[in-house]
PDB file of N, CA and C in Angstrom:
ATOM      1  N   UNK A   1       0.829  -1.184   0.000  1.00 72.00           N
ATOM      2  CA  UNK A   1       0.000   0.000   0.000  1.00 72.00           C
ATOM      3  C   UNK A   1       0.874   1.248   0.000  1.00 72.00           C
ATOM      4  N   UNK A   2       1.696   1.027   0.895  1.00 75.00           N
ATOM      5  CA  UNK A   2       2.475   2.089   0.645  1.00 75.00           C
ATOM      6  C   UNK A   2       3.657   2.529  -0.269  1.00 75.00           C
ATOM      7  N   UNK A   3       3.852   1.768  -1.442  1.00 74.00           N
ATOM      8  CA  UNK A   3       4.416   1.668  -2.365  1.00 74.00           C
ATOM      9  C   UNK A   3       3.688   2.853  -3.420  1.00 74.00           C
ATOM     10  N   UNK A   4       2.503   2.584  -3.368  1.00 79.00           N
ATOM     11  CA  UNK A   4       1.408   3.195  -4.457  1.00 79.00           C
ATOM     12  C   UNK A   4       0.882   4.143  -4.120  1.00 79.00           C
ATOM     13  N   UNK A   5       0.629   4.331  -2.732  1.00 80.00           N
ATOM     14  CA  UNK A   5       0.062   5.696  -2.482  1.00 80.00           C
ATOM     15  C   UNK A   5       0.733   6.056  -0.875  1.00 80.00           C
ATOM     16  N   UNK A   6       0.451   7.634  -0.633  1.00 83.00           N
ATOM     17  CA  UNK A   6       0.797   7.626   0.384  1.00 83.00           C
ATOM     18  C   UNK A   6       0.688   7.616   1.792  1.00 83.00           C
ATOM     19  N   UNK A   7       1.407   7.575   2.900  1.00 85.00           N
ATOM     20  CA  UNK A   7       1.160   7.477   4.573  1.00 85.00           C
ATOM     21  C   UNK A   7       1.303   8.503   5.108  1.00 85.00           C
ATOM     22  N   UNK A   8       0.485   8.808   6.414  1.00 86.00           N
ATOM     23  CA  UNK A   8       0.444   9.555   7.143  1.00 86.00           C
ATOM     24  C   UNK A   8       1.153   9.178   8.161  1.00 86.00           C
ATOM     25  N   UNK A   9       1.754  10.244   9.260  1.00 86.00           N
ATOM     26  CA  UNK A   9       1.705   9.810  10.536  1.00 86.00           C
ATOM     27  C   UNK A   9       0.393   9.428  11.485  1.00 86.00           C
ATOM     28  N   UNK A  10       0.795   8.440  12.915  1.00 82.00           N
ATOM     29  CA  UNK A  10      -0.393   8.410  13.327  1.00 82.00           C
ATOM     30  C   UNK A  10      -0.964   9.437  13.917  1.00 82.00           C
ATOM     31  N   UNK A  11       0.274  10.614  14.446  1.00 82.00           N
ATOM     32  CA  UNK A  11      -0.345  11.625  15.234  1.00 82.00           C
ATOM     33  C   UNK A  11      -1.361  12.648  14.007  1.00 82.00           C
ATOM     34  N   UNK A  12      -1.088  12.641  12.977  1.00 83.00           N
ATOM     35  CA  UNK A  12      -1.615  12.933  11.780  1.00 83.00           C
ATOM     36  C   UNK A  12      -3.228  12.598  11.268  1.00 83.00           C
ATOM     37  N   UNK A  13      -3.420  11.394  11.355  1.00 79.00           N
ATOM     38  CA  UNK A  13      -4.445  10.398  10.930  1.00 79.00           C
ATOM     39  C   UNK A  13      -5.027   9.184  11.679  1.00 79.00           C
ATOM     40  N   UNK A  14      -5.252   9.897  13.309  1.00 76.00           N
ATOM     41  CA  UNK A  14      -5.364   8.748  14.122  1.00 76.00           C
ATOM     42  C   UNK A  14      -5.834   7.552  14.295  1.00 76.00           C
ATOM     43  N   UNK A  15      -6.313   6.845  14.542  1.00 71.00           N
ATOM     44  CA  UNK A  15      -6.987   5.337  14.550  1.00 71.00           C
ATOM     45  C   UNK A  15      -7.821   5.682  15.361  1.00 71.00           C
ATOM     46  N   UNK A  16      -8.907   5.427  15.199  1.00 69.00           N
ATOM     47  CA  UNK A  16     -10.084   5.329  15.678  1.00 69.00           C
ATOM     48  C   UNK A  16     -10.926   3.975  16.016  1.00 69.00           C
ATOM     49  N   UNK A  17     -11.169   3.390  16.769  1.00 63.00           N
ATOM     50  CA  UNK A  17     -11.555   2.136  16.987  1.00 63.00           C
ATOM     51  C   UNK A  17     -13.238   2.067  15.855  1.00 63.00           C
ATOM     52  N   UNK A  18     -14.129   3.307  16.563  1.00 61.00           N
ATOM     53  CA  UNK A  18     -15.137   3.111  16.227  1.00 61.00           C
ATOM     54  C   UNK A  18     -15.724   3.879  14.718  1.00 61.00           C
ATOM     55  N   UNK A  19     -14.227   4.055  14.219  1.00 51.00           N
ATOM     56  CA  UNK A  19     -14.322   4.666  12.518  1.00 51.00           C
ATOM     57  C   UNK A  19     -14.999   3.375  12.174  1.00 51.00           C
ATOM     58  N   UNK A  20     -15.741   3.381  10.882  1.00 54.00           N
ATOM     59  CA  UNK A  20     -15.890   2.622   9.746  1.00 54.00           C
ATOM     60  C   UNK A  20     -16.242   3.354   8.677  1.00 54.00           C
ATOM     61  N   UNK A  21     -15.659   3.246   7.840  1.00 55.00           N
ATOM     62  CA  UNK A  21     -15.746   3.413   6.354  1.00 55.00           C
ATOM     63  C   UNK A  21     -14.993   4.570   5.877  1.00 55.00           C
ATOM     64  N   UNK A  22     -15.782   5.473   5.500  1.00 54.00           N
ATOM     65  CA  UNK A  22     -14.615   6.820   5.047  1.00 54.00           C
ATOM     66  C   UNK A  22     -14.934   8.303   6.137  1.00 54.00           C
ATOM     67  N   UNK A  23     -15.450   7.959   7.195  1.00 58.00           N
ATOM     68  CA  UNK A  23     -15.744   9.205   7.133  1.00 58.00           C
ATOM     69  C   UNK A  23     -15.026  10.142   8.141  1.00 58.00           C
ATOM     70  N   UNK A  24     -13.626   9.424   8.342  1.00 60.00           N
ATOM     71  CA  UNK A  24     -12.563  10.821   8.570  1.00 60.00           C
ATOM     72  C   UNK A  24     -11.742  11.235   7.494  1.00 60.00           C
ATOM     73  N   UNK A  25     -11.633  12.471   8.098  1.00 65.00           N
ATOM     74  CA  UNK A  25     -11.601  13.067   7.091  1.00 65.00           C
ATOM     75  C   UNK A  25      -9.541  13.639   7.197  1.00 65.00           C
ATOM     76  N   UNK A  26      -8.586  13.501   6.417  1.00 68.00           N
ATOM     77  CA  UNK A  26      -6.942  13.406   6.185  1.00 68.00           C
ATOM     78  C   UNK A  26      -6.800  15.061   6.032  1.00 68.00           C
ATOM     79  N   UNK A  27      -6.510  15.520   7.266  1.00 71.00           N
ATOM     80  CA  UNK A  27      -5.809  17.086   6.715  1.00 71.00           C
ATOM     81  C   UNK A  27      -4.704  17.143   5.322  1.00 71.00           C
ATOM     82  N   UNK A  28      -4.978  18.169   4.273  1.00 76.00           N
ATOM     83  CA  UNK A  28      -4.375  18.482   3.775  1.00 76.00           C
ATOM     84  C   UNK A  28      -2.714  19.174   4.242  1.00 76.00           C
ATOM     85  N   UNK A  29      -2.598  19.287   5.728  1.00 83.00           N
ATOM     86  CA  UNK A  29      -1.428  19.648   6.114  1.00 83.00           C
ATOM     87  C   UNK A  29      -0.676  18.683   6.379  1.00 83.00           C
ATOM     88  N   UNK A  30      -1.243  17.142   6.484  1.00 85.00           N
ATOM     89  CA  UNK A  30      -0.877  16.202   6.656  1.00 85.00           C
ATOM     90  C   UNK A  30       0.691  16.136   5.877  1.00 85.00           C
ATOM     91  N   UNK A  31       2.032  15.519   6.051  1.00 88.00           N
ATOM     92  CA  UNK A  31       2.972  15.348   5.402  1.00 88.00           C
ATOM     93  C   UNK A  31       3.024  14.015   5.155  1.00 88.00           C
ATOM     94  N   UNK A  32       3.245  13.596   3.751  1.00 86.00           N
ATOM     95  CA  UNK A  32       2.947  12.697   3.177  1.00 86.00           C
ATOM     96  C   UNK A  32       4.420  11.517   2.590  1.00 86.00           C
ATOM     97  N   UNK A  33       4.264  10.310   3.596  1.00 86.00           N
ATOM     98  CA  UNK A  33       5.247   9.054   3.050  1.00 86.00           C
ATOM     99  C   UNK A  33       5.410   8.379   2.135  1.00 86.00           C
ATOM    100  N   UNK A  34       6.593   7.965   1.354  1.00 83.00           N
ATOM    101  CA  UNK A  34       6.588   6.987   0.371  1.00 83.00           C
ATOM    102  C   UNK A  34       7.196   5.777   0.827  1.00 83.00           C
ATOM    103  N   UNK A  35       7.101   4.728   0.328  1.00 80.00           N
ATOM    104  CA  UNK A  35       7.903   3.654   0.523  1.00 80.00           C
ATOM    105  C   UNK A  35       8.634   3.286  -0.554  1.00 80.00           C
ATOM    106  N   UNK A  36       9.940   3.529  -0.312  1.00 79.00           N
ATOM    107  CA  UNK A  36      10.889   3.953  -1.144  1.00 79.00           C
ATOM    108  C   UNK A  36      11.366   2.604  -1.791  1.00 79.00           C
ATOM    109  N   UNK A  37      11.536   1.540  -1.158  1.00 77.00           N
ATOM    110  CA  UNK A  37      11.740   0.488  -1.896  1.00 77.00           C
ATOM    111  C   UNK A  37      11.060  -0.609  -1.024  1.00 77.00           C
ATOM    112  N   UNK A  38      11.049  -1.827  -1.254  1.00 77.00           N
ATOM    113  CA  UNK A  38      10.355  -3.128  -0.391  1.00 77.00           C
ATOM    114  C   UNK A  38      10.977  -4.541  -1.023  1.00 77.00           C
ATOM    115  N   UNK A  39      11.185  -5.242  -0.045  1.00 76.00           N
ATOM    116  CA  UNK A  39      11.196  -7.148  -1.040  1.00 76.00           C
ATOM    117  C   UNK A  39      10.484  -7.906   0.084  1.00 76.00           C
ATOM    118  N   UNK A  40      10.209  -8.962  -0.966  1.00 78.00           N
ATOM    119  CA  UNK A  40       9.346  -9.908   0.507  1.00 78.00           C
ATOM    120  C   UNK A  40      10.119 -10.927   1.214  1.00 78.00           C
ATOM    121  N   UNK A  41      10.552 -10.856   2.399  1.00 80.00           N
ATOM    122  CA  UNK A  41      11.183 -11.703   2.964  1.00 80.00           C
ATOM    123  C   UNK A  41      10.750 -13.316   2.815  1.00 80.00           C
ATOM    124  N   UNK A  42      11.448 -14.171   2.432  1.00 74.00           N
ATOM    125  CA  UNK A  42      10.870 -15.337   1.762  1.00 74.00           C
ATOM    126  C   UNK A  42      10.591 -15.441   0.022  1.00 74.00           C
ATOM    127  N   UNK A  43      11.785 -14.412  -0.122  1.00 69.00           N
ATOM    128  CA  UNK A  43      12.126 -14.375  -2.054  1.00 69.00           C
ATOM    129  C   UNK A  43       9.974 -14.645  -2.591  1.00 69.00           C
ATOM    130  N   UNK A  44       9.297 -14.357  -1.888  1.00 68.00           N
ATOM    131  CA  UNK A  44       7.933 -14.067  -2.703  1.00 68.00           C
ATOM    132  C   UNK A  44       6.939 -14.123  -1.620  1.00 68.00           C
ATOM    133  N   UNK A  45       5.874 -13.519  -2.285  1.00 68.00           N
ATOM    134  CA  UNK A  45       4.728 -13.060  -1.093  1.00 68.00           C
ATOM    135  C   UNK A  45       3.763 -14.967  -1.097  1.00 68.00           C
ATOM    136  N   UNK A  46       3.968 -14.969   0.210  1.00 69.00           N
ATOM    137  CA  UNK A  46       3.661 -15.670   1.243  1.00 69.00           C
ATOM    138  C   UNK A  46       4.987 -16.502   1.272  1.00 69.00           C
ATOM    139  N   UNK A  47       6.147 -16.587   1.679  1.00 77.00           N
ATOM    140  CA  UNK A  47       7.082 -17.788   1.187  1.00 77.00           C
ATOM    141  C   UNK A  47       7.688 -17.332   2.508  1.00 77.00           C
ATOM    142  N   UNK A  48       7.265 -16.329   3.489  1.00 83.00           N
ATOM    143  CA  UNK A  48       7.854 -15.912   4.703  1.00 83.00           C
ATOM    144  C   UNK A  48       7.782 -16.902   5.462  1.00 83.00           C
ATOM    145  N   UNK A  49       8.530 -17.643   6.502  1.00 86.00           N
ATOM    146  CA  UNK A  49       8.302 -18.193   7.652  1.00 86.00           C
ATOM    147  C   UNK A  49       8.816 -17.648   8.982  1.00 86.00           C
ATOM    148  N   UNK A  50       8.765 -18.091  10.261  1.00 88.00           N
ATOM    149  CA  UNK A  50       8.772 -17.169  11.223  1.00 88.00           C
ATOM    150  C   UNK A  50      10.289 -17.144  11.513  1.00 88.00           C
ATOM    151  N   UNK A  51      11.275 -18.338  10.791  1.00 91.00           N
ATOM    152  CA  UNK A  51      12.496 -17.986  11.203  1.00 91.00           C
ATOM    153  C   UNK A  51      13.154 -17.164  10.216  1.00 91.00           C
ATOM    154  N   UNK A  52      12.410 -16.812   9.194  1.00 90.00           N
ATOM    155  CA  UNK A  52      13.290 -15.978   7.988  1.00 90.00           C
ATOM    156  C   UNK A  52      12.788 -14.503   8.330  1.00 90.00           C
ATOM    157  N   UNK A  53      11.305 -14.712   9.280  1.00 89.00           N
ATOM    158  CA  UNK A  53      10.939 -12.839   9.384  1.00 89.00           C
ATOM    159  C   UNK A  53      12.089 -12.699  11.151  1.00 89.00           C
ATOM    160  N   UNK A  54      12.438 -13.414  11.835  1.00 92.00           N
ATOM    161  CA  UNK A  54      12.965 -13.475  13.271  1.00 92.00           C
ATOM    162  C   UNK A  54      14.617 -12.974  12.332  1.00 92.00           C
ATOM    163  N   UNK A  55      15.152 -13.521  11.871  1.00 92.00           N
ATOM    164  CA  UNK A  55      16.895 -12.971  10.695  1.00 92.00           C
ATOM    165  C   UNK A  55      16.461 -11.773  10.379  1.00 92.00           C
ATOM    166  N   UNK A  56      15.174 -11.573   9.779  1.00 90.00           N
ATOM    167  CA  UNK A  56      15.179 -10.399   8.746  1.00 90.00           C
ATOM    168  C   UNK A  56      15.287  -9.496   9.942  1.00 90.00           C
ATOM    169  N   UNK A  57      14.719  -9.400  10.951  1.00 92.00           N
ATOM    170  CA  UNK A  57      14.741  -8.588  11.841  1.00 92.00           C
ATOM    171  C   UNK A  57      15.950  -8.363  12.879  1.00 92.00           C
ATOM    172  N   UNK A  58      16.522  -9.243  12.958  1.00 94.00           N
ATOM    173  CA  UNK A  58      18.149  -9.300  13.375  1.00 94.00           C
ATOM    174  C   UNK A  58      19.311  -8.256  12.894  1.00 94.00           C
ATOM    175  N   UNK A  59      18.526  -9.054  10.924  1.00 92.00           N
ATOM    176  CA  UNK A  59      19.672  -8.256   9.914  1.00 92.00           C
ATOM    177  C   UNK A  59      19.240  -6.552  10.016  1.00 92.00           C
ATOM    178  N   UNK A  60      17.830  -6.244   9.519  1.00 87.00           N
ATOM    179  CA  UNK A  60      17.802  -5.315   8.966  1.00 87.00           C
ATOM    180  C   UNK A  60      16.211  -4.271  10.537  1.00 87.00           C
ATOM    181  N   UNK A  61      15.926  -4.567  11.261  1.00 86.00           N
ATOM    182  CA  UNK A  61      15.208  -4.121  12.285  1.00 86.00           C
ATOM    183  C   UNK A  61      13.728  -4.441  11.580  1.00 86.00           C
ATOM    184  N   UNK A  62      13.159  -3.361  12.151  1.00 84.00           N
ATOM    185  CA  UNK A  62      11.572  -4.063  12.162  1.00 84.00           C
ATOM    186  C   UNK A  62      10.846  -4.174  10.546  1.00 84.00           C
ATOM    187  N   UNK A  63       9.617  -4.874  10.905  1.00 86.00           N
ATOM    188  CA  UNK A  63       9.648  -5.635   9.137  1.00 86.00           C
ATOM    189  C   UNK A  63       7.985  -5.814   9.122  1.00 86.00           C
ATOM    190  N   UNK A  64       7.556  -4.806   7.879  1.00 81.00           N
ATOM    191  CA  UNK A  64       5.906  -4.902   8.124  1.00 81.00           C
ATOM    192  C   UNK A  64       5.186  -5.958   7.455  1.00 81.00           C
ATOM    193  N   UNK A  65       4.311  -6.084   7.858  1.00 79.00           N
ATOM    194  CA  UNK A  65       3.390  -7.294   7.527  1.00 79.00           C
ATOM    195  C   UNK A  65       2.009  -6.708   7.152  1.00 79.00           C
ATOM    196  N   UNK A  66       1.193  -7.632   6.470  1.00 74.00           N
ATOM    197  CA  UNK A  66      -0.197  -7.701   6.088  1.00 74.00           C
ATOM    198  C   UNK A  66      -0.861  -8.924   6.266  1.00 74.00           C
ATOM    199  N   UNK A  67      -2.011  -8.644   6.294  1.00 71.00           N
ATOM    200  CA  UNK A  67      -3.057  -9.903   6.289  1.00 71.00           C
ATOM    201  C   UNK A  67      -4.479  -9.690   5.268  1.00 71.00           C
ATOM    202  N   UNK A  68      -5.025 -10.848   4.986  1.00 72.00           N
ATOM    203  CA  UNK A  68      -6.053 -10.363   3.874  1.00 72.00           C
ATOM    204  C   UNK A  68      -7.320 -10.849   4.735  1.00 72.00           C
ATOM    205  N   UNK A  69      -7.549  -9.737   4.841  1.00 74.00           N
ATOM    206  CA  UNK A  69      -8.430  -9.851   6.227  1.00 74.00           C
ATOM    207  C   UNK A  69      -9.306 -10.074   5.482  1.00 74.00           C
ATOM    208  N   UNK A  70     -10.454 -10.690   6.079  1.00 74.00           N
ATOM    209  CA  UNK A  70     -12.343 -10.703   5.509  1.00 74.00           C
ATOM    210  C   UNK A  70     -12.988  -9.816   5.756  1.00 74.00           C
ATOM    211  N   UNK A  71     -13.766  -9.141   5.370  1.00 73.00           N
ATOM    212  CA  UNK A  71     -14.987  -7.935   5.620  1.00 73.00           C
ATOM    213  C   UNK A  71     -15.372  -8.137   6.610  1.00 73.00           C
ATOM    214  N   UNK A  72     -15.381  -8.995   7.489  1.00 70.00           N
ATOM    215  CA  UNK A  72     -16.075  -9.004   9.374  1.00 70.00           C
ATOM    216  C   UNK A  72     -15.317  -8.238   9.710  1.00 70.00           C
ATOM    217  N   UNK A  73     -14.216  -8.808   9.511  1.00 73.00           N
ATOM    218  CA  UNK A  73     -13.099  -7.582  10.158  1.00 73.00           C
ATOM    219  C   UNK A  73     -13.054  -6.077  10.305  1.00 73.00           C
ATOM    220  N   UNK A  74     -13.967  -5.597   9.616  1.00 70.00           N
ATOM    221  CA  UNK A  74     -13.688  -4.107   9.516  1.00 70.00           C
ATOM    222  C   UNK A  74     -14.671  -3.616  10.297  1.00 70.00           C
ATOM    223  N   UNK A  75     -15.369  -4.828  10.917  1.00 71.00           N
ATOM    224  CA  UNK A  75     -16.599  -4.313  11.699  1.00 71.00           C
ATOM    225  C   UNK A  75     -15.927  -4.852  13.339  1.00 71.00           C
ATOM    226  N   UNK A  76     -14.937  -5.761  13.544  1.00 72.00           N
ATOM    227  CA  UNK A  76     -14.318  -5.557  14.732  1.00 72.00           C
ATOM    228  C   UNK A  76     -13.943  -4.838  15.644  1.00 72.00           C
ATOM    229  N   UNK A  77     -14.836  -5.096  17.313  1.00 74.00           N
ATOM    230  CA  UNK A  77     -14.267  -3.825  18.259  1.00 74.00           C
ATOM    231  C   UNK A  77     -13.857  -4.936  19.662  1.00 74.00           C
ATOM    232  N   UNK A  78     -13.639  -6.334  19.275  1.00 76.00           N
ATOM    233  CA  UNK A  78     -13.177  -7.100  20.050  1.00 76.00           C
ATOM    234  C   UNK A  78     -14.003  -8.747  20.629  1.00 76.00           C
ATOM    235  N   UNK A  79     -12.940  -9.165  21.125  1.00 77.00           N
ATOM    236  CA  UNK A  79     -13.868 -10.451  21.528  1.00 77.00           C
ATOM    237  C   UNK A  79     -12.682 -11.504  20.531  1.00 77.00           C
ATOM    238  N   UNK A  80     -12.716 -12.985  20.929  1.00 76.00           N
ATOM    239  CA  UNK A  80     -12.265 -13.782  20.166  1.00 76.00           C
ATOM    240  C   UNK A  80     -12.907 -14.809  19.033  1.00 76.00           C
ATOM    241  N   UNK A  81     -12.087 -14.906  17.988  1.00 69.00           N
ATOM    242  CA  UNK A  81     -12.579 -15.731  16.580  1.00 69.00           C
ATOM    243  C   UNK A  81     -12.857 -17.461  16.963  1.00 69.00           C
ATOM    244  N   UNK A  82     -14.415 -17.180  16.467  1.00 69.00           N
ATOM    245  CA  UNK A  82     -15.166 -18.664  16.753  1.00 69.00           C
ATOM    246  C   UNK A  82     -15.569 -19.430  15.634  1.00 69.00           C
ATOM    247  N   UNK A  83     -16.149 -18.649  14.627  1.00 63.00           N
ATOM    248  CA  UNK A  83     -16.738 -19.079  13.308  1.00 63.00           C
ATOM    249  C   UNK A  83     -15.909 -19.215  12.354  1.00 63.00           C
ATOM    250  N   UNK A  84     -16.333 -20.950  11.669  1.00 60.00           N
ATOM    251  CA  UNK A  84     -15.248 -21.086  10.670  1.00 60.00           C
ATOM    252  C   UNK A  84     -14.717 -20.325   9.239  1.00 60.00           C
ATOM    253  N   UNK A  85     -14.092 -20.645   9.044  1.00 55.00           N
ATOM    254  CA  UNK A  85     -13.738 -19.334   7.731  1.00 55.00           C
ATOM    255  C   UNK A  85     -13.319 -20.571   6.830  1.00 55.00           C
ATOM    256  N   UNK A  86     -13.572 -20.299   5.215  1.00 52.00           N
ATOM    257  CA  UNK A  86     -13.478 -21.506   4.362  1.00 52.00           C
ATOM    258  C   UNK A  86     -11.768 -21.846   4.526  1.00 52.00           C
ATOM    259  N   UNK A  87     -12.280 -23.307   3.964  1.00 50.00           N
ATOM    260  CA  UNK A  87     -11.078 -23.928   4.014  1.00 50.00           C
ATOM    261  C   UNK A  87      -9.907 -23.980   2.769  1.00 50.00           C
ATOM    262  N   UNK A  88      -9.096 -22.617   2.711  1.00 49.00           N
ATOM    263  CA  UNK A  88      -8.082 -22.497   2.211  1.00 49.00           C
ATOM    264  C   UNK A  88      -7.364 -22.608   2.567  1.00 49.00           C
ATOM    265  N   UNK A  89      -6.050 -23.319   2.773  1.00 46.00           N
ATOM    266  CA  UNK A  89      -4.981 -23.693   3.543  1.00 46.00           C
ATOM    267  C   UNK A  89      -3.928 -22.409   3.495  1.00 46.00           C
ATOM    268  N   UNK A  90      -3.877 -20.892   2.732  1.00 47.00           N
ATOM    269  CA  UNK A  90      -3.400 -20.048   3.044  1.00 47.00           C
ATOM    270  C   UNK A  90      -3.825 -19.825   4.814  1.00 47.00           C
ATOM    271  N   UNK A  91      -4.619 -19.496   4.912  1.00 44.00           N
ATOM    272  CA  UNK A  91      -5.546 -19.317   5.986  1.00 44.00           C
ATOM    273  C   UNK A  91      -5.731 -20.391   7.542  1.00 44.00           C
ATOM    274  N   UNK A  92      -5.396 -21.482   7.119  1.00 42.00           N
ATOM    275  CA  UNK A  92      -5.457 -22.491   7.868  1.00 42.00           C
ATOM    276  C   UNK A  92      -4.520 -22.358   9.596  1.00 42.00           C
ATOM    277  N   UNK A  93      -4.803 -22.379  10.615  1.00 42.00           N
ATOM    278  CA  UNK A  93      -3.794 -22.214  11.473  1.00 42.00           C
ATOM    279  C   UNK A  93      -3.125 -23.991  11.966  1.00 42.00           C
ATOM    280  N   UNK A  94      -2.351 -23.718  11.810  1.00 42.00           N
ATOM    281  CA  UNK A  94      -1.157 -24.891  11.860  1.00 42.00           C
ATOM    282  C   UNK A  94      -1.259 -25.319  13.093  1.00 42.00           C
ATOM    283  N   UNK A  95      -1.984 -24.616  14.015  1.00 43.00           N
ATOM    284  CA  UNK A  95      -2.072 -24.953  15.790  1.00 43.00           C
ATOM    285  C   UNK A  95      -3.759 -26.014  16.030  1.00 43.00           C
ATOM    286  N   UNK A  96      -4.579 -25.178  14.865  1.00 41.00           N
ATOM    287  CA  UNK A  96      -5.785 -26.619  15.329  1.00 41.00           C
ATOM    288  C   UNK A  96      -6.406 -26.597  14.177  1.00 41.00           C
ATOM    289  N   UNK A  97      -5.827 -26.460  13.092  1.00 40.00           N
ATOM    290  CA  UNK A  97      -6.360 -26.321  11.423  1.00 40.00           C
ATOM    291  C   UNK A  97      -7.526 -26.067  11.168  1.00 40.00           C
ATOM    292  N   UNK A  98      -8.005 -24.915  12.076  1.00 39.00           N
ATOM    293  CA  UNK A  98      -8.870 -24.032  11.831  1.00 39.00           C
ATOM    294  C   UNK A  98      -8.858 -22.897  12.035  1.00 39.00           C
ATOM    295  N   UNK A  99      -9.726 -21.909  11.455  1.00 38.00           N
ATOM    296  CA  UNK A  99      -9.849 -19.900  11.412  1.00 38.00           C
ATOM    297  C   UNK A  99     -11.052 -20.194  12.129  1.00 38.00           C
ATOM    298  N   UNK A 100     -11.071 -18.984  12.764  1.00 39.00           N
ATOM    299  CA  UNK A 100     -12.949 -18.840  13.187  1.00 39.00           C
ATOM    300  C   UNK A 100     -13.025 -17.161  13.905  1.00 39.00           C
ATOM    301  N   UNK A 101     -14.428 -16.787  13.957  1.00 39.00           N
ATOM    302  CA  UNK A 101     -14.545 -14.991  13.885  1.00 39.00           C
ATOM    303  C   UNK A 101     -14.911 -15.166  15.229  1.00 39.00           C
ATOM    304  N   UNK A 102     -15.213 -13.726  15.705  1.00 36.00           N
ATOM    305  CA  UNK A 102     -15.026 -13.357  16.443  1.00 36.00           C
ATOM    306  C   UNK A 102     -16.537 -13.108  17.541  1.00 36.00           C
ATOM    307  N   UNK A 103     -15.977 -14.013  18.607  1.00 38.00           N
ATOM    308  CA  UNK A 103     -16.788 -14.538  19.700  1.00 38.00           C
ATOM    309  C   UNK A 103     -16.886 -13.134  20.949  1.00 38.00           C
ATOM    310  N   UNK A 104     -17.406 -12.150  21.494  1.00 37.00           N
ATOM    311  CA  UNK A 104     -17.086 -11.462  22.710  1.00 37.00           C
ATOM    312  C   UNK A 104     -17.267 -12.429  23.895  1.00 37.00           C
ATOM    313  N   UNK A 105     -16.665 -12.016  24.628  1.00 38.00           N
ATOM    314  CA  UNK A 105     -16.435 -12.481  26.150  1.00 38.00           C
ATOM    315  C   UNK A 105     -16.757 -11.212  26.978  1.00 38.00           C
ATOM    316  N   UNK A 106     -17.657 -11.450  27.712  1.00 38.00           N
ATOM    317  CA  UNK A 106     -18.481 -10.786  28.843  1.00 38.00           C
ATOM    318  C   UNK A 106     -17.747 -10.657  30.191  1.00 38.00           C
TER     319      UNK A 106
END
């Protein structure tokens, strides 16, 4: 994302828990980031594992990540993931080979 367009700071463009959708609004005084260059650790996107991002971070300091989140997600304000999510093995967790959304706890 930040290759293609640009970043704000956070003191700039804060996070808002209970934003959804577009409706804050980015000062034009805002000063604006590029990401000047990038590679994907793991010579291609998804080929990362946790001991090649644990080096990368040794070699070169901290190292950003993404996830391809599902549309529930953007409606998240907490609680833990219960409901299954299809079975693509991108997605799959290696700990009980399942995804699942998000349960609150009272």
């Amino acid at each position: 994302y930040g290759w293609e367009f640009q970043l704000v700071s956070e003191e700039c463009y804060p996070f808002i828990q209970e934003t959804c959708g577009w409706d804050t609004i980015l000062s034009e005084d805002c000063e604006k980031y590029y990401v000047q260059d990038f590679y994907f650790t793991g010579w291609n996107y998804g080929g990362a594992s946790e001991e090649l991002i644990m080096k990368e971070i040794i070699a070169h300091g901290p190292v950003a990540s993404v996830i391809n989140a599902p549309s529930f997600l953007q409606m998240y304000d907490g609680g833990i993931l219960t409901e299954d999510c299809p079975a693509d093995p991108k997605f799959i967790s290696k700990k009980n080979g399942r995804s699942s959304r998000f349960q609150n706890q009272a």
